[in-house]
Amino acid sequence: MNNENIKILAIESSCDETSAAVVENGRTVLSNVVVSQIDEHKLYGGVVPEIASRRHVEAITAVVDKALSDANLSLSELSAIGVTYAPGLIGALLVGTNFAKGLSYASGLPLIPVHHLRSHIASNYITNPDLKPPFLCLVVSGGHSHIVMVEDYTKMKIIGKTRDDAAGEAFDKVARVIGMPYPGGVNLDKKAESGCDTAYTLPRPKIADSPYDFSFSGLKTAALNLIHNSEQRGESINIENLCASYRRAVVGCLTDNFIKAAKDLNCRKLVIAGGVSANTLLRRELERICTEQGYEFYKPELKYCGDNGAMVAAQAFYELKSGHIAELSLNAAATKSIESDF
Ligand code: KG4
Ligand code: ZN
């Protein structure tokens, strides 16, 4: 296959963003259209799956059209159609998957199934053109928290993962209780910047027999108890300080396990990905640790941290090169391991 001009159109609809993008050779973004539904889900304090599916149906045709016109390309000039088929909200995934199947059938272009977390990792190929596997990646989103050994572009091994809540979920739940709109992670991050991170003492749960796994539910409950106990005693909580202390605890759990895994596996190249990789402290801390300890450190540009079609098209390029082409019988799946091809 000639690598010089492989242009892939890819679609992302796994949660609350309808997105389509065209990326060349897995690295150069020619267009990236993202339509967010956040304002509507905010009314309910979280994503309502049925509403998400309906909004994807309404938006997808215009989003794909705009991705093609922004790239100044027609379907006949593309090499393949990529799509996020798993994991995520099943109704939402089905919209993108079925639309991509229709495009593939109509155009005769190959259909490339892309795992959502693999695509988050691939956001780094866009931002860091020289980045190549192998590397160790901390993938942290609203639904997942994994430490993954990326042995090759399409060969992944899970080294550690959360036993309960994902890091993004842990941020969002505490943010919601202190009255921040959905998704709270980014707002909590902003408030934390002006707080004192030693003001409140919070646990940093460890799992005895699995040093690379995470557990955030105990930490989250400790923060919620702290808030409720203060309310019952009529004491006011300093929101900035609580956000800073809580963010410090969550980020500490992530960086401790990640760096331990890197040391134990003797991996010198570290990468972060997923919505939570936008977190200011996580980026700052890993930058510091990696500089001090001599690791190479890569992170996606902020605009590619959240869900977007460009990262899907980037990963689709490598899936295509590995021969991962789906039949039109491809089905969406709410859960799927990052290790399995499709
Ligand atoms: O990857 P993503 O956009 O969607 C999923 O695949 O889940 O991740 C969304 C998650 C949400 O939980 C959101 O609150 C969190 O990423 N997030 C952040 C920040 N920006 C987004 N969490 C902490 N700090 C941030 N700056
Ligand atoms: Zn995501």
Coordinates of C-alpha atoms and ligand atoms in Angstrom, one line a residue:
M1 CA 0.0 0.0 0.0
N2 CA 1.3 3.5 -0.9
N3 CA 1.5 5.4 2.4
E4 CA 1.9 8.7 0.8
N5 CA -1.7 9.7 0.3
I6 CA -4.0 7.5 2.3
K7 CA -6.9 9.7 3.2
I8 CA -9.5 8.3 5.6
L9 CA -12.9 9.7 6.5
A10 CA -13.8 8.6 10.0
I11 CA -16.9 8.9 12.2
E12 CA -17.2 9.1 16.0
S13 CA -20.5 8.9 17.9
S14 CA -19.7 6.8 21.0
C15 CA -21.0 9.2 23.6
D16 CA -22.2 12.9 23.3
E17 CA -20.1 14.2 20.4
T18 CA -21.0 13.7 16.8
S19 CA -17.8 14.0 14.8
A20 CA -16.3 13.3 11.4
A21 CA -12.9 14.0 10.1
V22 CA -10.5 13.4 7.2
V23 CA -6.9 12.5 8.1
E24 CA -4.0 11.8 5.7
N25 CA -1.6 9.0 6.5
G26 CA -2.7 8.8 10.1
R27 CA -1.0 12.1 11.0
T28 CA -2.2 15.1 9.0
V29 CA -5.7 16.4 9.8
L30 CA -7.5 17.7 6.7
S31 CA -10.8 18.4 8.5
N32 CA -12.3 17.7 11.9
V33 CA -15.9 18.6 12.6
V34 CA -17.2 18.1 16.2
V35 CA -20.8 18.8 17.2
S36 CA -21.3 18.6 21.0
Q37 CA -24.5 17.7 22.7
I38 CA -23.2 18.8 26.1
D39 CA -25.6 21.7 26.6
E40 CA -28.6 19.5 26.3
H41 CA -27.2 16.7 28.7
K42 CA -26.3 19.4 31.2
L43 CA -30.0 19.9 32.0
Y44 CA -30.0 16.3 33.3
G45 CA -26.6 16.3 35.1
G46 CA -25.2 13.6 32.8
V47 CA -25.5 11.9 29.4
V48 CA -29.1 10.6 28.6
P49 CA -28.4 7.7 26.2
E50 CA -31.7 8.0 24.3
I51 CA -31.3 11.7 23.7
A52 CA -27.7 11.1 22.6
S53 CA -28.8 8.6 20.0
R54 CA -31.4 11.0 18.6
R55 CA -29.1 13.9 18.4
H56 CA -26.5 11.8 16.6
V57 CA -29.1 10.8 14.0
E58 CA -30.1 14.5 13.5
A59 CA -26.5 15.7 13.2
I60 CA -24.5 13.0 11.4
T61 CA -25.3 13.7 7.7
A62 CA -24.4 17.4 8.0
V63 CA -21.3 16.6 10.1
V64 CA -20.0 14.1 7.5
D65 CA -20.8 16.5 4.6
K66 CA -18.9 19.3 6.3
A67 CA -15.9 17.1 7.1
L68 CA -15.7 16.3 3.3
S69 CA -16.2 19.9 2.2
D70 CA -13.7 21.3 4.7
A71 CA -11.1 18.8 3.4
N72 CA -12.2 19.8 -0.1
L73 CA -12.6 16.1 -1.0
S74 CA -15.3 13.8 -2.4
L75 CA -15.8 10.2 -1.4
S76 CA -14.1 9.0 -4.5
E77 CA -10.8 10.6 -3.4
L78 CA -10.7 8.7 -0.1
S79 CA -9.1 5.3 0.7
A80 CA -11.4 4.1 3.4
I81 CA -14.2 4.8 5.9
G82 CA -13.3 4.5 9.6
V83 CA -15.8 4.3 12.4
T84 CA -15.8 3.9 16.2
Y85 CA -17.8 0.7 16.7
A86 CA -16.9 0.0 20.4
P87 CA -17.0 0.6 23.3
G88 CA -19.6 3.3 24.3
L89 CA -23.3 3.9 24.5
I90 CA -24.8 1.2 22.2
G91 CA -27.5 3.4 20.7
A92 CA -25.0 6.2 20.0
L93 CA -22.4 3.8 18.5
L94 CA -25.0 2.2 16.2
V95 CA -25.7 5.6 14.6
G96 CA -22.1 6.1 13.5
T97 CA -21.6 2.4 12.7
N98 CA -24.6 2.2 10.5
F99 CA -23.9 5.5 8.7
A100 CA -20.3 4.3 8.0
K101 CA -21.6 1.0 6.7
G102 CA -24.0 2.8 4.3
L103 CA -21.1 5.0 3.1
S104 CA -18.9 2.0 2.6
Y105 CA -21.6 0.2 0.7
A106 CA -22.4 3.1 -1.5
S107 CA -18.8 4.1 -2.3
G108 CA -17.2 0.6 -2.3
L109 CA -14.5 1.9 0.1
P110 CA -13.2 -0.5 2.8
L111 CA -14.9 -0.2 6.3
I112 CA -12.4 0.1 9.1
P113 CA -13.6 -0.7 12.7
V114 CA -11.9 1.4 15.3
H115 CA -11.8 0.8 19.1
H116 CA -12.6 4.1 21.0
L117 CA -9.6 3.8 23.4
R118 CA -7.2 2.9 20.6
S119 CA -8.4 6.1 18.9
H120 CA -7.7 8.2 22.0
I121 CA -4.2 6.8 21.9
A122 CA -3.9 7.8 18.3
S123 CA -4.7 11.4 19.0
N124 CA -1.0 11.5 20.0
Y125 CA 0.1 10.6 16.5
I126 CA -1.6 13.8 15.3
T127 CA 0.1 16.0 17.9
N128 CA 3.4 14.3 17.9
P129 CA 4.4 13.3 14.3
D130 CA 7.5 11.5 15.5
L131 CA 5.8 9.3 18.1
K132 CA 6.0 5.6 17.3
P133 CA 5.2 2.5 19.4
P134 CA 6.4 0.8 21.6
F135 CA 5.3 3.1 24.5
L136 CA 3.3 2.9 27.7
C137 CA 0.1 4.9 27.7
L138 CA -2.2 6.1 30.4
V139 CA -5.7 6.1 28.9
V140 CA -8.1 8.1 31.1
S141 CA -11.6 9.0 30.0
G142 CA -15.1 9.3 31.3
G143 CA -15.6 5.5 31.1
H144 CA -12.1 4.0 31.3
S145 CA -8.8 4.2 33.2
H146 CA -6.2 1.9 31.7
I147 CA -2.4 1.6 31.7
V148 CA -1.7 0.1 28.3
M149 CA 1.5 -1.2 26.7
V150 CA 1.2 -0.1 23.1
E151 CA 3.5 -2.7 21.6
D152 CA 2.6 -1.7 18.1
Y153 CA 0.0 0.5 16.5
T154 CA -2.6 -2.3 16.6
K155 CA -1.1 -4.5 19.4
M156 CA -2.0 -3.5 22.9
K157 CA -1.7 -5.1 26.3
I158 CA -3.5 -3.9 29.4
I159 CA -1.1 -3.5 32.3
G160 CA -3.5 -2.0 34.8
K161 CA -7.1 -0.8 34.9
T162 CA -9.7 0.6 37.3
R163 CA -11.6 -1.8 39.6
D164 CA -14.5 0.5 39.9
D165 CA -15.0 4.1 38.7
A166 CA -13.0 5.7 35.8
A167 CA -11.0 8.8 36.6
G168 CA -13.3 11.0 34.6
E169 CA -16.3 9.6 36.4
A170 CA -14.6 10.2 39.8
F171 CA -14.0 13.9 38.8
D172 CA -17.5 14.3 37.4
K173 CA -19.3 12.9 40.4
V174 CA -17.6 15.1 43.0
A175 CA -18.0 18.1 40.7
R176 CA -21.7 17.4 40.5
V177 CA -22.2 17.3 44.3
I178 CA -20.5 20.7 44.7
G179 CA -22.9 22.1 42.1
M180 CA -20.8 22.2 38.9
P181 CA -22.5 21.6 35.6
Y182 CA -21.9 18.4 33.6
P183 CA -19.2 17.4 32.7
G184 CA -17.6 18.6 35.9
G185 CA -14.1 17.4 35.4
V186 CA -12.9 20.5 33.5
N187 CA -14.6 22.9 35.9
L188 CA -13.2 21.1 38.9
D189 CA -9.8 21.4 37.3
K190 CA -10.2 25.1 36.8
K191 CA -11.3 25.7 40.4
A192 CA -8.4 23.6 41.7
E193 CA -5.9 25.9 40.1
S194 CA -6.6 28.6 42.8
G195 CA -6.9 26.2 45.7
C196 CA -4.5 24.8 48.3
D197 CA -4.1 21.0 47.7
T198 CA -3.1 20.2 51.2
A199 CA -6.1 21.8 52.9
Y200 CA -8.1 18.5 53.1
T201 CA -6.8 15.0 53.7
L202 CA -8.0 12.4 51.3
P203 CA -7.0 8.8 50.9
R204 CA -5.0 7.4 47.9
P205 CA -6.4 3.9 47.6
K206 CA -4.0 1.1 46.5
I207 CA -4.8 -2.4 45.6
A208 CA -2.5 -4.8 47.4
D209 CA -2.1 -7.5 44.9
S210 CA -2.3 -5.4 41.7
P211 CA 0.1 -2.4 41.9
Y212 CA -1.0 -1.0 38.5
D213 CA -4.8 -1.2 39.0
F214 CA -6.8 1.8 40.2
S215 CA -9.7 2.2 42.6
F216 CA -11.4 5.6 42.7
S217 CA -14.7 4.8 44.4
G218 CA -13.3 4.9 48.0
L219 CA -11.6 8.3 47.3
K220 CA -14.8 9.6 45.7
T221 CA -16.9 8.5 48.7
A222 CA -14.4 10.1 51.1
A223 CA -14.7 13.4 49.3
L224 CA -18.5 13.1 49.3
N225 CA -18.6 12.3 53.0
L226 CA -16.4 15.2 53.8
I227 CA -18.8 17.5 52.0
H228 CA -21.9 16.0 53.6
N229 CA -20.4 16.0 57.1
S230 CA -19.4 19.6 56.8
E231 CA -23.0 20.5 55.6
Q232 CA -24.5 18.6 58.6
R233 CA -22.2 20.5 61.0
G234 CA -23.1 23.8 59.4
E235 CA -19.5 24.4 58.4
S236 CA -18.7 25.8 55.0
I237 CA -16.3 24.0 52.6
N238 CA -13.7 26.0 50.7
I239 CA -14.5 24.8 47.2
E240 CA -11.2 25.8 45.6
N241 CA -9.3 23.9 48.4
L242 CA -11.5 20.9 48.1
C243 CA -11.1 20.8 44.3
A244 CA -7.3 21.1 44.6
S245 CA -7.0 18.4 47.3
Y246 CA -9.3 16.0 45.5
R247 CA -7.5 16.6 42.1
R248 CA -4.2 16.1 43.8
A249 CA -5.4 12.7 45.2
V250 CA -6.8 11.5 41.9
V251 CA -3.8 12.6 39.9
G252 CA -1.5 11.1 42.5
C253 CA -3.1 7.7 42.1
L254 CA -2.8 7.9 38.3
T255 CA 0.9 9.1 38.2
D256 CA 2.0 6.7 41.0
N257 CA 0.8 3.6 39.2
F258 CA 1.8 4.8 35.8
I259 CA 5.4 5.6 36.8
K260 CA 5.7 2.3 38.8
A261 CA 4.6 0.4 35.7
A262 CA 7.1 2.3 33.5
K263 CA 9.9 1.5 36.0
D264 CA 9.0 -2.2 36.4
L265 CA 8.6 -2.7 32.6
N266 CA 11.6 -0.6 31.9
C267 CA 9.7 1.5 29.4
R268 CA 11.2 5.0 28.8
K269 CA 8.5 6.4 26.5
L270 CA 5.3 7.6 28.3
V271 CA 2.1 8.9 26.7
I272 CA -1.3 10.1 28.0
A273 CA -4.7 10.0 26.2
G274 CA -8.4 10.4 26.8
G275 CA -10.6 13.2 28.0
V276 CA -8.8 13.4 31.4
S277 CA -5.5 13.8 29.7
A278 CA -6.6 17.5 29.4
N279 CA -6.3 17.8 33.2
T280 CA -3.9 20.6 34.0
L281 CA -2.3 18.9 37.0
L282 CA -1.9 15.5 35.3
R283 CA -0.1 17.2 32.4
R284 CA 2.1 19.3 34.7
E285 CA 3.0 16.5 37.1
L286 CA 3.9 14.0 34.4
E287 CA 5.9 16.7 32.6
R288 CA 7.8 17.3 35.8
I289 CA 8.3 13.7 36.7
C290 CA 9.4 12.7 33.2
T291 CA 11.9 15.6 33.0
E292 CA 13.3 14.7 36.5
Q293 CA 13.5 11.0 35.8
G294 CA 14.6 11.1 32.2
Y295 CA 11.4 9.7 30.5
E296 CA 10.2 10.9 27.1
F297 CA 6.7 12.3 27.6
Y298 CA 4.0 12.8 25.0
K299 CA 0.5 14.3 25.3
P300 CA -2.3 15.2 22.8
E301 CA -3.0 18.8 22.0
L302 CA -6.0 19.9 24.2
K303 CA -8.4 20.0 21.2
Y304 CA -7.7 16.3 20.6
C305 CA -8.1 15.1 24.2
G306 CA -11.9 14.8 24.1
D307 CA -13.9 12.7 21.6
N308 CA -13.2 13.7 18.0
G309 CA -13.2 12.1 14.5
A310 CA -9.6 13.0 13.7
M311 CA -8.2 10.5 16.3
V312 CA -10.5 7.8 14.8
A313 CA -9.2 8.5 11.3
A314 CA -5.6 8.4 12.6
Q315 CA -6.1 5.0 14.2
A316 CA -8.1 3.8 11.2
F317 CA -4.9 4.3 9.1
Y318 CA -3.0 1.8 11.2
E319 CA -5.9 -0.6 11.4
L320 CA -6.1 -0.5 7.6
K321 CA -2.3 -1.2 7.3
S322 CA -2.8 -4.2 9.6
G323 CA -5.5 -5.5 7.4
H324 CA -8.3 -4.9 9.8
I325 CA -11.2 -4.5 7.4
A326 CA -14.8 -5.2 8.5
E327 CA -17.6 -6.9 6.6
L328 CA -20.8 -4.9 6.2
S329 CA -22.2 -7.2 9.0
L330 CA -20.0 -5.3 11.5
N331 CA -22.0 -4.6 14.7
A332 CA -21.5 -2.0 17.4
A333 CA -20.6 -3.2 20.9
A334 CA -21.1 -1.4 24.2
T335 CA -18.0 -3.2 25.7
K336 CA -14.9 -4.5 24.0
S337 CA -11.3 -4.9 25.3
I338 CA -8.7 -2.7 23.8
E339 CA -6.6 -5.8 23.2
S340 CA -9.1 -7.4 20.8
D341 CA -8.9 -6.5 17.1
F342 CA -12.6 -6.5 16.3
Ligands
KG4_1 O1 -12.6 10.8 26.5 P1 -13.8 11.6 26.8 O2 -14.0 12.9 26.1 O3 -15.1 10.8 26.7 C1 -15.1 9.4 27.0 O4 -14.6 8.6 26.2 O5 -15.5 9.1 28.2 O6 -13.7 11.9 28.4 C2 -14.6 12.6 29.1 C3 -14.2 12.8 30.5 C4 -15.2 13.4 31.4 O7 -15.4 12.6 32.5 C5 -14.7 14.8 31.6 O8 -15.1 15.3 32.9 C6 -13.2 14.5 31.7 O9 -13.0 13.6 30.6 N1 -12.4 15.7 31.5 C7 -11.6 16.2 32.5 C8 -11.0 17.3 32.0 N2 -11.5 17.6 30.8 C9 -12.3 16.5 30.5 N3 -11.3 15.7 33.7 C10 -10.4 16.3 34.5 N4 -9.8 17.5 34.1 C11 -10.1 18.0 32.9 N5 -9.5 19.2 32.5
ZN2 ZN -13.6 9.2 24.7

